[in-house]
XYZ file of C-alpha atoms in Angstrom:
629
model
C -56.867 -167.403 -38.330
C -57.066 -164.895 -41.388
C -58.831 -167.988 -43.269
C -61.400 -168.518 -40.692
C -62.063 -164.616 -40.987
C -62.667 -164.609 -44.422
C -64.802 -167.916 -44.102
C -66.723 -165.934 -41.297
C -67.202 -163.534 -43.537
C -68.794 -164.778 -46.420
C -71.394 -166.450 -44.061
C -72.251 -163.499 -43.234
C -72.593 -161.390 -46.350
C -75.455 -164.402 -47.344
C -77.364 -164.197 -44.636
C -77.818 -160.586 -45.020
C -78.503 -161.204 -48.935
C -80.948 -164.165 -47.713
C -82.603 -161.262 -45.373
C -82.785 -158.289 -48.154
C -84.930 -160.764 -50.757
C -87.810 -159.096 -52.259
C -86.906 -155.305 -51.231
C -86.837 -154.444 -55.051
C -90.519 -156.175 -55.825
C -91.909 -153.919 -52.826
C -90.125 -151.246 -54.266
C -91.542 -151.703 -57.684
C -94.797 -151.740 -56.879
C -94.806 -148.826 -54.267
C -93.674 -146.933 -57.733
C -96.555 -148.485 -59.740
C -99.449 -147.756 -57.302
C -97.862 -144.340 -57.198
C -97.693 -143.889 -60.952
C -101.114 -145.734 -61.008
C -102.611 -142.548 -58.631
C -101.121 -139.824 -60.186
C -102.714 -140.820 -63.296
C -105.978 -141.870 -61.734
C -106.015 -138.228 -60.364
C -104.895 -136.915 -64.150
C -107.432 -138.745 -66.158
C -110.025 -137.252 -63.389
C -108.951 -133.499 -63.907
C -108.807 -134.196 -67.192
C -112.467 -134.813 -67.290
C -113.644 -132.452 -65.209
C -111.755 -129.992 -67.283
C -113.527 -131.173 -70.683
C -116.612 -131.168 -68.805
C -116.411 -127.630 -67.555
C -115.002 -126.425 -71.348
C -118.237 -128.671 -72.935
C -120.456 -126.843 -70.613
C -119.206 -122.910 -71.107
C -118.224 -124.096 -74.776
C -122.400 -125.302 -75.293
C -123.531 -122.636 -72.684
C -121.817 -119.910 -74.927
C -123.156 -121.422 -78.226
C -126.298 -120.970 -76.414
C -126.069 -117.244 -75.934
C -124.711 -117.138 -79.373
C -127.394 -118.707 -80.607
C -130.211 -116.620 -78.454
C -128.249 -113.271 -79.868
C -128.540 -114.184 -83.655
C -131.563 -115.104 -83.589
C -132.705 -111.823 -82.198
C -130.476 -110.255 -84.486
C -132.316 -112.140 -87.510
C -135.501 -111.959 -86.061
C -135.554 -108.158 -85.387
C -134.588 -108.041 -89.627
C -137.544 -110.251 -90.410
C -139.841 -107.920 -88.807
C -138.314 -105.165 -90.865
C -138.361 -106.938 -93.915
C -142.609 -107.646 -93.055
C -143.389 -104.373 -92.388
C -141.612 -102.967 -95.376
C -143.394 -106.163 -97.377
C -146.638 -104.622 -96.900
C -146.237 -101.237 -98.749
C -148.513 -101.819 -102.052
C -146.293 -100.800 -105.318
C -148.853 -97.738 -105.736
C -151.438 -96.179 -103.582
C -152.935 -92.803 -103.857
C -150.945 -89.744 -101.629
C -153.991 -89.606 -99.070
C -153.874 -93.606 -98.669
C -151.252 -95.192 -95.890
C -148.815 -97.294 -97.496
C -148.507 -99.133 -94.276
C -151.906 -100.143 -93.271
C -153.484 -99.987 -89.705
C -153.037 -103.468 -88.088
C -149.957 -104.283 -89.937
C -148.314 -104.626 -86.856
C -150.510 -107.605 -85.537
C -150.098 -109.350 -88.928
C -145.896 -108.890 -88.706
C -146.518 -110.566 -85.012
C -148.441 -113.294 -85.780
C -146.078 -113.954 -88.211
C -143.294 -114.369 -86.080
C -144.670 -116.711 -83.981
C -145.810 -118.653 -86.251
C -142.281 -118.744 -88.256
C -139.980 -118.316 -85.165
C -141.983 -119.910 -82.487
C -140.085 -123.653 -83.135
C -136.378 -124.082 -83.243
C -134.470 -122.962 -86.708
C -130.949 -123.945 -87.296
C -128.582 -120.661 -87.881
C -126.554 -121.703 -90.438
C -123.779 -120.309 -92.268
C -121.682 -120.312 -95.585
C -118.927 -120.719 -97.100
C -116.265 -121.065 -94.707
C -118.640 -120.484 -91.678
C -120.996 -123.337 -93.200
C -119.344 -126.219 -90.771
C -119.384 -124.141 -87.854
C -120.472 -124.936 -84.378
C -124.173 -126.019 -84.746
C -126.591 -123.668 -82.883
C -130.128 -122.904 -83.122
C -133.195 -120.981 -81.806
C -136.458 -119.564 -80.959
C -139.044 -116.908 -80.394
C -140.149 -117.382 -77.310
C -142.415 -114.628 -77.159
C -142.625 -111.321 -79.457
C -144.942 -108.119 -78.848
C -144.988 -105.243 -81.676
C -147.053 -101.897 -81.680
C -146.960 -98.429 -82.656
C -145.521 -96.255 -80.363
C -147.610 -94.122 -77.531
C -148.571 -91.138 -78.174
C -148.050 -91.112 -81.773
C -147.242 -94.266 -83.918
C -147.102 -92.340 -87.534
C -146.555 -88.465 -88.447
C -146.955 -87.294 -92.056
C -144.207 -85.040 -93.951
C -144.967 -82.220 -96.330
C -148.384 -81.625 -95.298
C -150.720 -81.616 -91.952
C -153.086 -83.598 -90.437
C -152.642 -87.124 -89.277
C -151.440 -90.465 -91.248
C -155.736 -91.656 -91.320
C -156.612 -88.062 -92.622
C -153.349 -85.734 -94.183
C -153.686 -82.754 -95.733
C -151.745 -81.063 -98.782
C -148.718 -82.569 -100.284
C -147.541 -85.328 -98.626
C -143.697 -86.178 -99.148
C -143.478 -89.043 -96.801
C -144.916 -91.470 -94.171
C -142.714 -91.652 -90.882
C -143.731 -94.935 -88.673
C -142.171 -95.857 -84.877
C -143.011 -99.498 -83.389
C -141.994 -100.847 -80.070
C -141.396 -104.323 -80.055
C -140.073 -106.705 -77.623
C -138.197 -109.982 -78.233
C -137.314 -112.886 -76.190
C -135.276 -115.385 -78.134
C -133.885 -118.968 -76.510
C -130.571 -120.282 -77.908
C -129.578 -123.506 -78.032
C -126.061 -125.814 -78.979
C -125.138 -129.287 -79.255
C -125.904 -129.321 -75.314
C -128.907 -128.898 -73.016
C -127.726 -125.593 -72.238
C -130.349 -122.856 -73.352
C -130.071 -119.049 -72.905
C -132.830 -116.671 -73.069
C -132.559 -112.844 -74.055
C -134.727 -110.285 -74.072
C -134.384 -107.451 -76.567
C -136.565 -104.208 -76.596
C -136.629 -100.936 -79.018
C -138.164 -99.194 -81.777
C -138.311 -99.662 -85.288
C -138.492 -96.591 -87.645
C -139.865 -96.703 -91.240
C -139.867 -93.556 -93.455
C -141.596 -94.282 -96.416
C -141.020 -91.461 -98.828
C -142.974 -90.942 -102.062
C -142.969 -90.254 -105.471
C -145.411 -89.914 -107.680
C -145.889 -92.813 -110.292
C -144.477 -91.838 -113.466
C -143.438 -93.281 -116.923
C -141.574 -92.154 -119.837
C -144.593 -91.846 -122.596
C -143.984 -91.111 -126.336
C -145.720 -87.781 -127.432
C -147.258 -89.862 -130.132
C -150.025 -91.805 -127.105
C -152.136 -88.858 -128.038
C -154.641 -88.547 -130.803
C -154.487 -84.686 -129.787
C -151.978 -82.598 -127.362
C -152.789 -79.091 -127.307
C -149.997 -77.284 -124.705
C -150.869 -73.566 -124.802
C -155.097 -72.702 -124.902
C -156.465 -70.636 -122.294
C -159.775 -70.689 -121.433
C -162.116 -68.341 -122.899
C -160.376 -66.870 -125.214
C -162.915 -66.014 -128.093
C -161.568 -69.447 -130.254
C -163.605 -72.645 -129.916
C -162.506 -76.607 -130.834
C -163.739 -77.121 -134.245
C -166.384 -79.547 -134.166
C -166.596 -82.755 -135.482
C -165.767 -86.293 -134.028
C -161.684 -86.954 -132.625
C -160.462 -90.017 -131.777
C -157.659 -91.080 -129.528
C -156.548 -89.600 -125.939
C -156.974 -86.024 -125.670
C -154.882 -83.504 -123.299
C -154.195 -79.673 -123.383
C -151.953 -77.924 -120.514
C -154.342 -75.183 -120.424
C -158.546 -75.450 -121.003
C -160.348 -77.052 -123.550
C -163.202 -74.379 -125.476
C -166.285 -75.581 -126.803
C -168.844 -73.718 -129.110
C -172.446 -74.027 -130.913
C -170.977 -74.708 -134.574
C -171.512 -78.321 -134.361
C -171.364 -81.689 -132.351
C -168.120 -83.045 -130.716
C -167.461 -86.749 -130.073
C -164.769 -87.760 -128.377
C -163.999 -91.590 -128.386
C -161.284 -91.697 -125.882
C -160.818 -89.577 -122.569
C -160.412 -85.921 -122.745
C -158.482 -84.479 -120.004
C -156.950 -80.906 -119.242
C -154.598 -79.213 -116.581
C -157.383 -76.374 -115.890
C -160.031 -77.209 -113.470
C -162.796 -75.815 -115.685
C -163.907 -75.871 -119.664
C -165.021 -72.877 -120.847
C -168.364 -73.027 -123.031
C -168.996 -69.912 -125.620
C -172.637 -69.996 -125.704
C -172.283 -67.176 -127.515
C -170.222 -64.263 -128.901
C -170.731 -62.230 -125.712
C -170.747 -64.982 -123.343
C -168.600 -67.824 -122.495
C -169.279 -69.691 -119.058
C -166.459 -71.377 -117.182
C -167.915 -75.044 -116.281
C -166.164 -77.302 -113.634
C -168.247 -79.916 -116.111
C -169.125 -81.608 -119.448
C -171.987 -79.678 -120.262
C -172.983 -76.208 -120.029
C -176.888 -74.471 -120.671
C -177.216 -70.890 -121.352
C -179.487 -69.196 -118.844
C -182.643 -68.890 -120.801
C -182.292 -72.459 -121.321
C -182.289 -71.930 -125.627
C -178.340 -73.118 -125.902
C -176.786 -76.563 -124.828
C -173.339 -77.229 -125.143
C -172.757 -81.183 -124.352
C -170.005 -82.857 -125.717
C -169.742 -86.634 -126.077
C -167.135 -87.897 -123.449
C -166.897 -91.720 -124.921
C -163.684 -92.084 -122.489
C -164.773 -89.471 -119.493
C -163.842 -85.995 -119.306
C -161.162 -85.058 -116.567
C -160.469 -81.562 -115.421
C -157.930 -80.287 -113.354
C -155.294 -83.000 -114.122
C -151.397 -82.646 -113.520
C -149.988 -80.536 -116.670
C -147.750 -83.055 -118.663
C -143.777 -81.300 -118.829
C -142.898 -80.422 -122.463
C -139.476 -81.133 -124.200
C -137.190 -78.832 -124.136
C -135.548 -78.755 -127.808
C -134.760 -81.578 -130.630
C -130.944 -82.225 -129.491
C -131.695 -85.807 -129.097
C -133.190 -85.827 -132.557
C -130.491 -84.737 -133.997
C -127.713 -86.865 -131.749
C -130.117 -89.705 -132.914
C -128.319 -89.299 -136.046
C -124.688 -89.920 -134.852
C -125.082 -92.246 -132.310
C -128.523 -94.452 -132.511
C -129.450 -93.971 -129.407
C -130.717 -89.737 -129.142
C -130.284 -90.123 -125.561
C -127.666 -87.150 -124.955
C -129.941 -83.817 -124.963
C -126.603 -81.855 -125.149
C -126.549 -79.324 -128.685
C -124.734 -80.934 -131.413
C -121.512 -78.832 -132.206
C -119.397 -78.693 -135.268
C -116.718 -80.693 -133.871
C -119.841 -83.496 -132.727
C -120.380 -83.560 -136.411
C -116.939 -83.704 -137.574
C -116.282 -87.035 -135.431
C -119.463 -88.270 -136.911
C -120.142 -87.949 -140.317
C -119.349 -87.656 -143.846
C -120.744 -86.318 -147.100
C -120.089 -89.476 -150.342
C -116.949 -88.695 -151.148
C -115.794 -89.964 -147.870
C -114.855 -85.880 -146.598
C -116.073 -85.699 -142.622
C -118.129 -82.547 -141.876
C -116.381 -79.541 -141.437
C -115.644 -78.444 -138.186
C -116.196 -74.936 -138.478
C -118.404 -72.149 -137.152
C -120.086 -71.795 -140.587
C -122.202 -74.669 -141.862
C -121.905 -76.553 -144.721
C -124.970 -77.348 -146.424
C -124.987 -81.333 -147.403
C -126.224 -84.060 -147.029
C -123.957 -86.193 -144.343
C -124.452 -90.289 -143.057
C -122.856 -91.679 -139.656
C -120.132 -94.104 -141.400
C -116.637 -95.149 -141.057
C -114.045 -96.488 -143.395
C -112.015 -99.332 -142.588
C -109.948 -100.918 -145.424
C -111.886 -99.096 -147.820
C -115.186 -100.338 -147.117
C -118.089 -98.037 -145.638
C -119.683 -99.022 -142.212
C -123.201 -97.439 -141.093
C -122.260 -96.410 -137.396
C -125.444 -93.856 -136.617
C -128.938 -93.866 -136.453
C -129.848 -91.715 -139.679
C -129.326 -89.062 -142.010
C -128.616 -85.276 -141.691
C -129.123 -82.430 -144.111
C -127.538 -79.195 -143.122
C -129.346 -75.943 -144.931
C -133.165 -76.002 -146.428
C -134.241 -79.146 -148.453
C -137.016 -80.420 -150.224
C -137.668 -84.150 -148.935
C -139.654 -86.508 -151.646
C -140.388 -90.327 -149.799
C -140.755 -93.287 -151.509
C -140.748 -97.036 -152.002
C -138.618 -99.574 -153.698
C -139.004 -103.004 -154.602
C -140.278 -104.664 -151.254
C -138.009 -103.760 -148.291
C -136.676 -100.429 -149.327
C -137.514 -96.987 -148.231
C -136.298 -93.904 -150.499
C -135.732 -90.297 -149.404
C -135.250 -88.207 -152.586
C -133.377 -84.735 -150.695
C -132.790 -81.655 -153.120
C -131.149 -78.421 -152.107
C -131.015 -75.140 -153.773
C -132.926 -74.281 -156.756
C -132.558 -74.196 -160.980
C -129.096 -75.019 -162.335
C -127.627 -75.260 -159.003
C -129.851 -77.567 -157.328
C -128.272 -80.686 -156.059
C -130.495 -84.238 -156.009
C -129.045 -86.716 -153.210
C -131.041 -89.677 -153.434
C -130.628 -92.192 -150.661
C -132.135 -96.149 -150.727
C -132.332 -97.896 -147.100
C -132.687 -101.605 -147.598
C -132.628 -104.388 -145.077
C -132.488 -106.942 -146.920
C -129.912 -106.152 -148.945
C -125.940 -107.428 -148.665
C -127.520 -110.976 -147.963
C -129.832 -109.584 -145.049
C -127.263 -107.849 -143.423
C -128.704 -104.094 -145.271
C -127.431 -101.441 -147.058
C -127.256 -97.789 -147.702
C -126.905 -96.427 -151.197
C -125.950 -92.907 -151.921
C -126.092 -91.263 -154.904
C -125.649 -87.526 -156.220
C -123.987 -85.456 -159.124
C -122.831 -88.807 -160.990
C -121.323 -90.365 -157.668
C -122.533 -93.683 -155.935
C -121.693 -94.720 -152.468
C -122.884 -97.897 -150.928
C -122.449 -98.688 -147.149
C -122.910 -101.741 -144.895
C -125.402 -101.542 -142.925
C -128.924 -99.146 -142.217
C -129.189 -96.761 -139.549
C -130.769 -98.591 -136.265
C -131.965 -97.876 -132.943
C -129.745 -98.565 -129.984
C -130.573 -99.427 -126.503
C -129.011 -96.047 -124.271
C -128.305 -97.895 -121.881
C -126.361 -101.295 -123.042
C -125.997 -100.101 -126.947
C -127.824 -103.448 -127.745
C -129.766 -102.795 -131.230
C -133.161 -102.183 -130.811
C -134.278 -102.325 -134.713
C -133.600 -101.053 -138.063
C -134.968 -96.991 -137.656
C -134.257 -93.955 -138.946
C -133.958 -90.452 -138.233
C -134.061 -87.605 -141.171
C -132.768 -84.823 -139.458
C -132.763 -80.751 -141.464
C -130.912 -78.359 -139.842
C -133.508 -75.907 -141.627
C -136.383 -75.878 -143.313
C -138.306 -78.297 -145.423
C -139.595 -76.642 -147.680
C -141.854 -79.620 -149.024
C -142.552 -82.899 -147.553
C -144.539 -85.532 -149.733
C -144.755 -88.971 -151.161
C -144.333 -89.674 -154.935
C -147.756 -88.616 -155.864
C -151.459 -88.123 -154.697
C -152.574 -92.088 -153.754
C -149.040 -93.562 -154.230
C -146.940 -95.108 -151.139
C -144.419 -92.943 -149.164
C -143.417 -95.491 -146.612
C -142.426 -98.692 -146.535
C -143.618 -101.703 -144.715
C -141.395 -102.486 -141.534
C -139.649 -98.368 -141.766
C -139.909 -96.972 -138.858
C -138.671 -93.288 -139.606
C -139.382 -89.723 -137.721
C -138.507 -86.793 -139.530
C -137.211 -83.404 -137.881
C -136.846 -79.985 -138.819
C -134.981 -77.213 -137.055
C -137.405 -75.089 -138.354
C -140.588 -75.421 -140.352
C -142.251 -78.422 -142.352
C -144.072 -78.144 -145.041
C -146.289 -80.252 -145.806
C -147.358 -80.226 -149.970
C -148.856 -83.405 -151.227
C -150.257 -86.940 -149.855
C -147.220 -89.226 -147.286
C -148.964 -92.596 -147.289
C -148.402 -95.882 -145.465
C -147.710 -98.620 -148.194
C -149.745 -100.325 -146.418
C -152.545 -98.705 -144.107
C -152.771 -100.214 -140.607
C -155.709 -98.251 -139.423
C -159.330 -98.590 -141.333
C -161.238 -95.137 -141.104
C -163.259 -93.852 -140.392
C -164.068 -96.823 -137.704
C -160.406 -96.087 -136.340
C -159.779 -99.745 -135.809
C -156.651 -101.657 -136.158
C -156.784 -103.705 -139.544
C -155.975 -107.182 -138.496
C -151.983 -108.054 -140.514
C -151.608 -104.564 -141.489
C -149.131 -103.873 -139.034
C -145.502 -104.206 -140.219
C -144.121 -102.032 -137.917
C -144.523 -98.816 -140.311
C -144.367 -95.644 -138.359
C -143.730 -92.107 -139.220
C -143.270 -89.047 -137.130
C -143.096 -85.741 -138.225
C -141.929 -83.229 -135.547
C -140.152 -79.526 -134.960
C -139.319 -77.716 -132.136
C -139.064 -74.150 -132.948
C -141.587 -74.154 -136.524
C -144.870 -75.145 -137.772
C -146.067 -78.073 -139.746
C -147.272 -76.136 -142.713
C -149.774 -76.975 -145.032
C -149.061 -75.716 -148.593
C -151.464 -78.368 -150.851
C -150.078 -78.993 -154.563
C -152.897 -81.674 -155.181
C -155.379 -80.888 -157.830
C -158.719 -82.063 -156.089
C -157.738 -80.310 -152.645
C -157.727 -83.195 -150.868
C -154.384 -84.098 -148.664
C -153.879 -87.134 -146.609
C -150.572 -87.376 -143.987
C -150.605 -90.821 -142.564
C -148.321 -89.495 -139.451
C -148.405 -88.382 -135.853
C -147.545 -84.377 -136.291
C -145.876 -82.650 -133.531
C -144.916 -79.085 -133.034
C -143.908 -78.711 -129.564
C -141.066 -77.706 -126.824
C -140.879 -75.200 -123.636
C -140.460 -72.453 -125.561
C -142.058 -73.011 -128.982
C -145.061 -71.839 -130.266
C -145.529 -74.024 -133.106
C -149.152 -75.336 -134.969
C -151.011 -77.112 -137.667
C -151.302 -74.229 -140.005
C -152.480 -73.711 -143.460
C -150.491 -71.576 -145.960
C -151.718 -72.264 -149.016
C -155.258 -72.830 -150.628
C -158.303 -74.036 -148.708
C -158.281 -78.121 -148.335
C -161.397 -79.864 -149.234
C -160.666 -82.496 -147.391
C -157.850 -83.080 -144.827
C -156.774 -86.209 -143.457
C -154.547 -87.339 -140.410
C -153.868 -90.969 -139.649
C -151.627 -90.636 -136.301
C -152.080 -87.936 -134.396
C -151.250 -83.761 -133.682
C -149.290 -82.369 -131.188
C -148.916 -78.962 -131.001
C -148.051 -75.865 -129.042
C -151.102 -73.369 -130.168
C -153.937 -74.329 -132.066
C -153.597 -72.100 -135.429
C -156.386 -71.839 -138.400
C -155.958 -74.860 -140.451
C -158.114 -73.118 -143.613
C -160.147 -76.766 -144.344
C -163.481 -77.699 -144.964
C -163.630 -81.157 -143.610
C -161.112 -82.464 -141.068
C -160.766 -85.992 -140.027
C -158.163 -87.034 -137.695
C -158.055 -90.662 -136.970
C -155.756 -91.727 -134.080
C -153.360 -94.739 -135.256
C -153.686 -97.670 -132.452
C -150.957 -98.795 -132.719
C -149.367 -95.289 -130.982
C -151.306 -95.899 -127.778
C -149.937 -99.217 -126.639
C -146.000 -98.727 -126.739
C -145.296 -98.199 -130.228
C -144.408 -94.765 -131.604
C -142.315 -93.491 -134.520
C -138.284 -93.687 -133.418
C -137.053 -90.859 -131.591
C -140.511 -89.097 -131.108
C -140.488 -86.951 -128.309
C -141.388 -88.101 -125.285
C -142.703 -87.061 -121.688
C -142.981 -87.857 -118.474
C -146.382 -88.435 -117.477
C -148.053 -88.588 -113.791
C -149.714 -91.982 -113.268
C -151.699 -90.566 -110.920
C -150.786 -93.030 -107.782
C -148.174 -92.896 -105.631
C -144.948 -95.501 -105.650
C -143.046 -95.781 -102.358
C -139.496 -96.212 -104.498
C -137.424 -94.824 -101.612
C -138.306 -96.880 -97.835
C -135.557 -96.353 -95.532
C -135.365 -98.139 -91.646
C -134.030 -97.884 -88.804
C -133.729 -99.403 -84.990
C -133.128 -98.143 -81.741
C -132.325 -100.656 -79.113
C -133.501 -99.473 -76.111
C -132.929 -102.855 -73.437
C -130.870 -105.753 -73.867
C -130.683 -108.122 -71.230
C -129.713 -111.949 -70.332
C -132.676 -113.616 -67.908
C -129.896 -116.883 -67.827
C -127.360 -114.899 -65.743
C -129.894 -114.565 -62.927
């Protein structure tokens, strides 16, 4: 019986397996079509994830996009306006001309109006593309008043007085579509005002004293002494008012100009007429006074500002470069220079007369360092030539038994081109390498072999070797200064003479870059002939002139025969220059750049205006986004 149970039993247990068949394949596949929706519903919010970030991801490029390109168009318009200001333009012109506005706008469209690529660098130059475009753009002066004037009155078409600057205000409006790597687009409108101050200041440049053939500071008008006659070459200028009288002609080959607003014409000892003009006729109608204007006569011209002492003359010496206009102290010298035994100046309150050079010692050997030579106490100054590159200066101080000769030889091409200085006084000889030169101020870079003679005192005589013999040599380029006066006793001649008289033209080759200036701030360049026939010739451009001097051409010796000047004179005062004939003949060369080193120089009114200083400004007034709508 307990068999036929268990043989019951497994019957049983296979029919149910028989019945349960396939459960596990339903089972299976229940799970897959399940797995198979889930991720059927995944991959779909997937996608319509990426879809949504592609669209705000391109729609916010888009905006970017519309933003920068206002941001860069707003700058261009700047950047047009400010383009249009002329370097120079006269104080009652508008830098900024009328219509501007409609040029900077046609412009725009026609730059902006198609799609530009913003782009970036560096880093930023892979970036998310995005470009855009100027849809439409509207710029015009502002209502009422579009432009005011500073400094003076009236309006920007017709000011008055001293105008310091030109204020402009412009509305403009910009609407500026952005676009990504989508179809997206976003348009933005920006509105405001654009300010430009344009402020001026009067064209200037730095102009050596030598560009005129005759600078007269101090001569007021009327004052009983008259121009001596005769014909002057070169640009003329005086600071105060040029006097003309019956004595003789006056030809002027180059324009005359002065600060005063009239000339004043002594038609005779009684009368003298003050003439806004170039001519003036006595009333009767006997007397004429008409000068011969070659270059036009200007009145009432912008004085030109002296210089106020010779500091930079004499820094010129230490440094090369004369750029410091501080006084030169003891201890300034002390740094600086030595006498030829190798002893540096003396820093002391007392001076001590000697002649000193700009030169260090390294190893024993003598380097040049400065631009030139100084003599402390009075001197007598002899120039000269030797061989065919160098230029002497023959110095002797004191007088009789104890007079001391230092002669010193600058030659370029000596040391195998590289130049050197020889000393030599009282038995000793010092050579140094190197010349004095010119140095840039700014950078230090050297300009040129150049020298500057510097006397803290008086010369007491200034010549070449001998009447008709050569004082200066081809290619030196030397000014010499005085603290005091100059006196002048005997012929300084070019070697070789770069200007033919009395045509006063450039000789074609002649120029080797010879130059000589001749200048005190405080004295006078005295005339005190030695030469036998009377006759003196300075080949030179003379000045005697600073804020406070009072310092002339002045003759204090015999009457001159014959007096010639092959450069120029520029001078404080007009004083009596005791000479029959005087012929001044301006050197060329001084009126296109060139000019004797170190020569003082000036600051001289171009007569335009230069808008240097142009500052801008916006104010954004409306900013909106016509996509959000």
């Amino acid at each position: 019986m307990r068999r036929l149970k268990k043989v019951l039993h497994r019957a049983e247990t296979r029919r149910r397996g028989r019945q349960e068949r396939g459960v596990a394949l339903i089972t299976t596949l229940l799970l897959l079509m399940l797995l198979t929706g889930l991720s059927v519903v995944m991959v779909w919010s997937l996608r319509s994830d990426m879809l949504i970030n592609g669209y705000y991801r391109n729609f916010r490029g888009s905006f970017y996009a519309a933003d920068s390109g206002l941001n860069i168009a707003r700058q261009a318009m700047i950047n047009q306006i400010v383009a249009s200001i002329p370097a120079t333009f006269t104080a009652t012109q508008q830098p900024i001309a009328p219509g501007t506005e409609l040029a900077v706008q046609t412009y725009m469209s026609k730059t902006y109006g198609t799609l530009q690529d913003i782009t970036g660098t560096g880093s930023a130059s892979n970036s998310w593309p995005e470009k855009f475009r100027i849809s439409s753009v509207t710029l015009a002066p502002s209502l009422p008043v579009g432009c005011t004037v500073s400094g003076g009155t009236g309006t920007c078409a017709a000011p008055v007085g001293p105008i310091t600057s030109y204020n402009y205000s412009y509305d403009y409006t910009l609407a500026a579509v952005g676009q990504s790597r989508g179809a997206e687009e976003t348009n933005i409108i920006d509105r405001g005002t654009i300010f430009v101050v344009a402020n001026l200041i009067p064209a200037s440049s730095k102009t050596s004293f030598a560009a005129w053939g005759m600078f007269i500071d101090q001569s007021p008008i009327c004052n009983g002494s008259t121009l001596v006659p005769g014909t002057i070459s070169g640009p003329v200028f005086t600071n105060g008012a040029w006097n003309f009288g019956t004595s003789g002609p006056y030809i002027f080959t180059d324009s005359v100009g002065s600060a005063s607003a009239t000339a004043g014409y002594q038609i005779s000892a009684r009368q003298c007429d003050q003439v806004a003009g170039p001519s003036d006729t006595s009333k009767n109608g006997n007397t004429t006074i008409a000068p011969s204007f070659q270059g036009g006569f200007n009145l009432g011209q912008s004085s030109v500002p002296l210089p106020p002492n010779d500091f930079n003359q004499e820094r010129a010496v230490l440094d090369g470069k004369g750029a410091d206009n501080t006084q030169v102290t003891p201890a300034d010298l002390h740094n600086s220079v030595r006498d030829i035994n190798g002893n540096p100046y003396q820093n002391s309150s007392t001076k001590s007369p000697g002649v000193y050079l700009p030169y260090t010692i390294q190893d024993g050997k003598p380097t040049f360092t400065g631009g030139g030579l100084l003599v402390v106490g009075d001197a007598n100054i002899r120039l000269s030539t030797a061989g065919v590159s160098g230029q002497v200066y023959t110095i002797t101080q004191g007088t009789g038994t104890s007079a001391v000769t230092t002669t010193i030889t600058v030659d370029p091409s000596a040391n195998g081109g590289k130049g050197a200085t020889t000393m030599v006084s009282g038995g000793t000889t010092l050579t140094i390498t190197g010349i004095p030169e010119q140095l840039d101020p700014a950078t230090g870079a050297v300009q040129g072999p150049a020298t500057m003679l510097y006397v803290d005192g008086n010369i007491n005589s200034l010549s070449g070797p001998g009447e008709g013999l050569p004082a200066v040599q081809d290619g030196s380029a030397l000014t010499i200064t005085a603290a005091n006066n100059v006196t002048v006793t005997g012929d300084i001649l070019y070697k070789t003479k770069p200007i033919a008289t009395p045509s006063d033209t450039l000789i074609p080759g002649a120029d080797n870059g010879q130059a000589l200036g001749i200048f005190t701030a405080k004295g006078d360049v005295q005339l005190n002939n030695q030469q036998a026939d009377g006759n003196i010739e300075i080949d030179a451009s003379l000045a005697t002139i600073s804020q406070t001097g009072t310092g002339g051409l002045t003759n204090i010796g015999n009457k001159i025969n014959t007096l010639t000047i092959v450069g120029g004179r520029i001078q404080n005062q007009i004083k009596n220059i005791n000479t029959i004939t005087r012929n001044v003949y301006f050197d060329r060369r001084f009126g296109s750049g060139f000019a004797p080193p170190w020569f003082p120089s000036t600051t001289v009114a171009l007569g335009g205006i230069t808008s240097a200083n142009v500052t801008t400004s916006v104010s954004r007034k409306q900013w909106v986004n016509t996509s959000s709508y």
